[in-house]
Amino acid sequence: MDLITSAVVAAIEHRAPGLAPDAVTAHYHQIKAAIAKFDSASDILAAIAALEAEPANIRLQLALSAALARAKVPDDMETLFAAQGLLDALRRPPSPLPQVEAAPAPADKGAVVSNYAVVKVYFATDRQRDVGKPPAQRFSGQRSMAAGNGADDGPLSYGSCDISIPRDHRMGQLESPSLWRLEFREDPAKHVVLLSADVQDRENFLAALKTQIRASAGKSAFVFVHGYNVTFEDAARRTGQMAYDLGFDGAPVFYSWPSQGDVGGYTIDENNIEWSAPHITAFLADFLASTDAAQVYLVGHSMGSRGLTRAVADLLAAQPPLAQKITEIILSAPDIDAAIFKHDIAPKLARARNPVTLYASSQDLALAASKAVHGYPRAGDSGAGMLIVAGVETIDATGVDTSFMKHSYFAEKRSALSDMFYLIRNHARADQRFLDPVDTLAGRYWTFKP
């Protein structure tokens, strides 16, 4: 079931439009208003009216989904935003008291503090740490040279972060202070902010993860490995934003390797991801063996995909039953030599539980720079060099990106994030999502519908 149908059905089950809370009713009418601009709006609104009379009727739910698909409503960002807002309103507990500004405090994922939400994310990192510093500076771009939290932990530190998501947050955006708006400091009511970064020992870290995973409907978790030019703070913020936008029910986790967080630090980052690769492998093995997660989604971005793919390939070869716990592998703008990926990495990943999803772009400036440095195409390139490999569903994300560096389209642009939503939430393969197939002599790849 698509996002819009899911939102409509959930709202009706909460007695929309007549007896639902005001916030739910308002978002419900907003969806209808967004749909009204389509030529076939009368058919879609009639399908919604039929569902209002029989909300549990699966046939009517499928009819609404089909009507939306025919009109290409799921490709319309205004309607998707309205659906996301409706789902947020449904998750939000009613508050009869006036909202009062409150100081940020540790909270469970999705908790509400005043006019922003708080998302709890978990982390493992092999960055050098300094617990005495503020959360944003707690982990540097240096390699950890001492034990993390105990004699047996090696270079890893573990813990959790609380991330604020403003109530007017727009899907895919990582809201930050802007001098153009005369914003000189972070405000959780307006920005995605790292509120806290608490270090834990391995046992307490895994115990907290187990609790959250077991509480989720699908006993699920995702592990995000960030790319080049990313600080610990921004990796934490991105993970919280992704978890919120995806409506993720399980435990969001990120692995933060010692990227310099600086555009000029490419060579150092390249060395550090190689240094971190065995640590990522060990962490994933420990995570898969210790958390009892039934659904595990791995997301690698840019240079981080090098460490992630190596870790998964090693696990598939050395511990196949453990690696089979991995549900999805998602690689976005992977900064990996295309030939090495095709001949050495992809065949190993072919043993994974599901096909690998790879988002590529011909407008990615960081990948273009990497190609210039290395002299050969990257796996994340598209265009004439589009990588088409057995066991990999390649999606051309060209034109989807809006970020300054044109290198974060996997989470910056809403249609790519929406595609990930259907992939993760519905376990839908490329031919079941809102993508168009492109057949070439080398095989098939996919593009976003215009």
Coordinates of C-alpha atoms in Angstrom, one line a residue, residues 65-310:
S65 CA -4.3 2.9 -4.3
A66 CA -4.9 2.0 -8.0
A67 CA -6.8 5.2 -8.6
L68 CA -3.9 7.2 -7.1
A69 CA -1.3 5.3 -9.2
R70 CA -3.3 5.9 -12.4
A71 CA -3.3 9.6 -11.8
K72 CA 0.4 9.5 -10.7
V73 CA -0.6 11.2 -7.4
P74 CA 2.2 9.4 -5.5
D75 CA 4.7 11.3 -7.7
D76 CA 3.3 14.7 -6.5
M77 CA 5.4 16.1 -3.6
E78 CA 2.6 18.3 -2.3
T79 CA 0.4 15.3 -1.7
L80 CA 3.2 13.3 -0.3
F81 CA 4.0 16.1 2.2
A82 CA 0.4 16.2 3.2
A83 CA 0.4 12.4 3.7
Q84 CA 3.5 12.6 5.8
G85 CA 2.0 15.4 7.9
L86 CA -1.1 13.4 8.4
L87 CA 0.9 10.4 9.7
D88 CA 2.9 12.7 12.0
A89 CA -0.4 14.1 13.4
L90 CA -1.7 10.6 13.9
R91 CA 1.5 9.7 15.9
R92 CA 1.3 12.8 17.9
P93 CA -0.4 12.4 21.3
P94 CA -3.2 14.9 21.9
S95 CA -2.3 17.7 24.3
P96 CA -5.1 19.7 25.8
L97 CA -2.7 22.1 27.5
P98 CA -1.0 25.0 25.7
Q99 CA 2.4 24.2 24.4
V100 CA 5.2 25.5 26.5
E101 CA 8.9 25.8 25.6
A102 CA 10.9 23.2 27.5
A103 CA 14.6 22.5 27.8
P104 CA 15.7 19.5 25.7
A105 CA 15.9 16.3 27.6
P106 CA 16.7 12.7 26.7
A107 CA 13.6 11.1 25.3
D108 CA 12.5 8.0 23.5
K109 CA 12.3 8.0 19.7
G110 CA 9.5 10.1 18.5
A111 CA 8.8 11.8 21.9
V112 CA 7.4 15.3 21.7
V113 CA 9.1 18.2 23.5
S114 CA 7.2 21.4 23.0
N115 CA 7.0 22.2 19.3
Y116 CA 9.6 19.7 18.1
A117 CA 10.0 15.9 18.1
V118 CA 13.0 14.1 19.6
V119 CA 14.4 11.0 17.8
K120 CA 16.8 8.7 19.6
V121 CA 19.5 7.2 17.4
Y122 CA 22.3 4.8 18.4
F123 CA 25.9 4.9 17.3
A124 CA 29.2 3.1 17.1
T125 CA 32.3 5.0 16.2
D126 CA 36.1 4.6 15.9
R127 CA 36.7 8.3 16.1
Q128 CA 38.8 9.8 18.9
R129 CA 36.5 10.9 21.8
D130 CA 36.5 13.5 24.5
V131 CA 33.5 13.1 26.8
G132 CA 34.3 16.5 28.4
K133 CA 33.4 18.4 25.2
P134 CA 29.9 19.5 24.1
P135 CA 27.9 16.8 22.1
A136 CA 28.7 18.3 18.7
Q137 CA 32.5 18.1 19.5
R138 CA 32.5 14.8 21.4
F139 CA 34.1 12.9 18.6
S140 CA 36.8 14.4 16.4
G141 CA 38.1 13.5 12.9
Q142 CA 41.0 11.7 14.4
R143 CA 41.3 7.9 14.7
S144 CA 40.7 6.3 18.1
M145 CA 44.0 5.1 19.3
A146 CA 42.9 3.9 22.7
A147 CA 40.3 1.5 24.0
G148 CA 36.7 2.7 23.6
N149 CA 34.7 1.9 26.8
G150 CA 36.4 -1.2 28.1
A151 CA 39.5 -3.4 27.6
D152 CA 37.8 -5.7 25.1
D153 CA 36.1 -3.0 23.0
G154 CA 39.2 -2.0 20.9
P155 CA 38.8 1.3 19.2
L156 CA 35.0 1.5 19.3
S157 CA 32.9 3.8 21.4
Y158 CA 29.1 3.2 21.7
G159 CA 26.2 5.3 22.7
S160 CA 23.0 7.1 21.7
C161 CA 22.1 10.6 20.6
D162 CA 18.9 12.6 20.8
I163 CA 18.0 14.6 17.7
S164 CA 15.4 17.3 17.5
I165 CA 13.1 17.5 14.5
P166 CA 11.1 20.7 14.1
R167 CA 7.3 20.4 13.8
D168 CA 7.4 22.2 10.4
H169 CA 10.2 20.0 9.1
R170 CA 10.1 19.3 5.4
M171 CA 10.8 15.7 4.3
G172 CA 14.4 15.3 3.2
Q173 CA 15.7 18.5 4.6
L174 CA 18.4 18.9 7.3
E175 CA 17.3 22.2 8.6
S176 CA 20.2 24.3 10.0
P177 CA 20.7 28.0 11.1
S178 CA 21.0 30.4 8.1
L179 CA 22.6 33.8 8.1
W180 CA 20.2 34.7 5.3
R181 CA 17.4 34.3 7.8
L182 CA 19.4 36.0 10.5
E183 CA 19.7 32.8 12.5
F184 CA 22.9 32.8 14.6
R185 CA 22.3 29.8 16.8
E186 CA 20.6 26.4 16.7
D187 CA 16.9 26.3 17.7
P188 CA 15.3 22.8 18.1
A189 CA 12.0 24.3 17.1
K190 CA 13.4 25.3 13.7
H191 CA 16.4 23.1 13.1
V192 CA 17.6 19.5 13.2
V193 CA 19.9 19.6 16.2
L194 CA 22.1 17.2 18.0
L195 CA 20.8 17.6 21.6
S196 CA 22.9 15.0 23.3
A197 CA 25.6 12.3 22.7
D198 CA 25.8 9.9 25.6
V199 CA 28.6 7.3 25.6
Q200 CA 27.7 3.8 26.9
D201 CA 29.6 0.6 27.4
R202 CA 29.0 -2.2 24.9
E203 CA 26.7 -4.2 27.1
N204 CA 24.4 -1.3 27.9
F205 CA 24.4 -0.2 24.3
L206 CA 23.3 -3.6 23.0
A207 CA 20.7 -3.9 25.8
A208 CA 19.1 -0.6 24.8
L209 CA 19.2 -1.6 21.2
K210 CA 17.5 -4.9 21.9
T211 CA 14.8 -3.2 23.9
Q212 CA 13.9 -0.8 21.0
I213 CA 14.2 -3.5 18.3
R214 CA 11.9 -5.9 20.2
A215 CA 9.3 -3.1 20.7
S216 CA 9.1 -2.4 17.0
A217 CA 6.4 -4.2 14.9
G218 CA 9.0 -5.9 12.6
K219 CA 11.8 -6.2 15.1
S220 CA 13.8 -3.9 12.7
A221 CA 16.8 -1.7 12.6
F222 CA 18.8 0.2 10.0
V223 CA 22.6 0.9 10.1
F224 CA 23.8 4.0 8.2
V225 CA 27.5 4.4 7.2
H226 CA 28.1 8.0 6.1
G227 CA 30.4 9.3 3.4
Y228 CA 33.3 11.7 2.9
N229 CA 33.3 15.2 4.4
V230 CA 30.9 14.3 7.3
T231 CA 31.4 15.2 11.0
F232 CA 30.1 13.0 13.8
E233 CA 27.5 15.7 14.5
D234 CA 26.1 15.7 10.9
A235 CA 26.1 11.9 10.7
A236 CA 23.9 11.9 13.9
R237 CA 21.6 14.6 12.6
R238 CA 21.3 12.9 9.2
T239 CA 20.4 9.6 10.9
G240 CA 17.7 11.2 13.0
Q241 CA 16.2 13.0 10.0
M242 CA 16.2 9.8 7.9
A243 CA 14.5 7.8 10.7
Y244 CA 11.9 10.5 11.1
D245 CA 11.1 11.0 7.4
L246 CA 11.0 7.2 6.8
G247 CA 8.6 6.8 9.7
F248 CA 11.0 4.1 10.8
D249 CA 9.5 1.9 13.6
G250 CA 12.7 0.2 14.7
A251 CA 16.2 1.3 15.9
P252 CA 18.1 3.8 13.8
V253 CA 21.9 3.2 14.1
F254 CA 24.9 4.9 12.5
Y255 CA 28.5 3.9 12.3
S256 CA 30.7 7.0 12.2
W257 CA 34.3 6.6 10.9
P258 CA 36.8 9.4 11.3
S259 CA 36.0 11.6 8.3
Q260 CA 37.6 15.0 8.5
G261 CA 34.3 16.8 7.8
D262 CA 36.2 19.0 5.4
V263 CA 36.1 19.3 1.6
G264 CA 39.9 19.3 1.4
G265 CA 40.2 16.2 3.5
Y266 CA 39.5 13.7 0.7
T267 CA 42.8 11.8 0.8
I268 CA 42.8 11.5 4.6
D269 CA 39.2 10.3 4.5
E270 CA 40.2 7.7 1.9
N271 CA 42.9 6.4 4.1
N272 CA 40.6 6.4 7.2
I273 CA 37.8 4.4 5.6
E274 CA 40.3 1.7 4.7
W275 CA 41.5 1.8 8.3
S276 CA 37.9 1.6 9.6
A277 CA 36.8 -1.2 7.3
P278 CA 37.7 -4.1 9.7
H279 CA 36.0 -2.2 12.6
I280 CA 32.8 -1.9 10.5
T281 CA 32.9 -5.6 9.8
A282 CA 33.4 -6.5 13.5
F283 CA 30.6 -4.1 14.5
L284 CA 28.1 -5.5 12.0
A285 CA 28.9 -9.1 13.0
D286 CA 28.4 -8.2 16.7
F287 CA 25.2 -6.2 15.9
L288 CA 23.7 -9.0 13.9
A289 CA 24.6 -11.7 16.4
S290 CA 23.6 -9.8 19.5
T291 CA 20.4 -7.8 18.8
D292 CA 17.9 -10.4 17.6
A293 CA 16.8 -8.0 14.8
A294 CA 14.7 -9.8 12.2
Q295 CA 14.8 -7.0 9.6
V296 CA 18.1 -5.2 9.1
Y297 CA 18.6 -2.4 6.5
L298 CA 22.1 -1.3 5.6
V299 CA 22.5 2.2 4.0
G300 CA 25.9 3.3 2.7
H301 CA 26.6 6.7 1.3
S302 CA 29.6 7.8 -0.9
M303 CA 32.9 6.7 0.5
G304 CA 31.2 5.0 3.4
S305 CA 29.9 2.4 0.9
R306 CA 33.5 1.1 0.6
G307 CA 33.6 0.0 4.2
L308 CA 30.1 -1.2 4.2
T309 CA 30.4 -3.4 1.1
R310 CA 33.6 -4.9 2.3

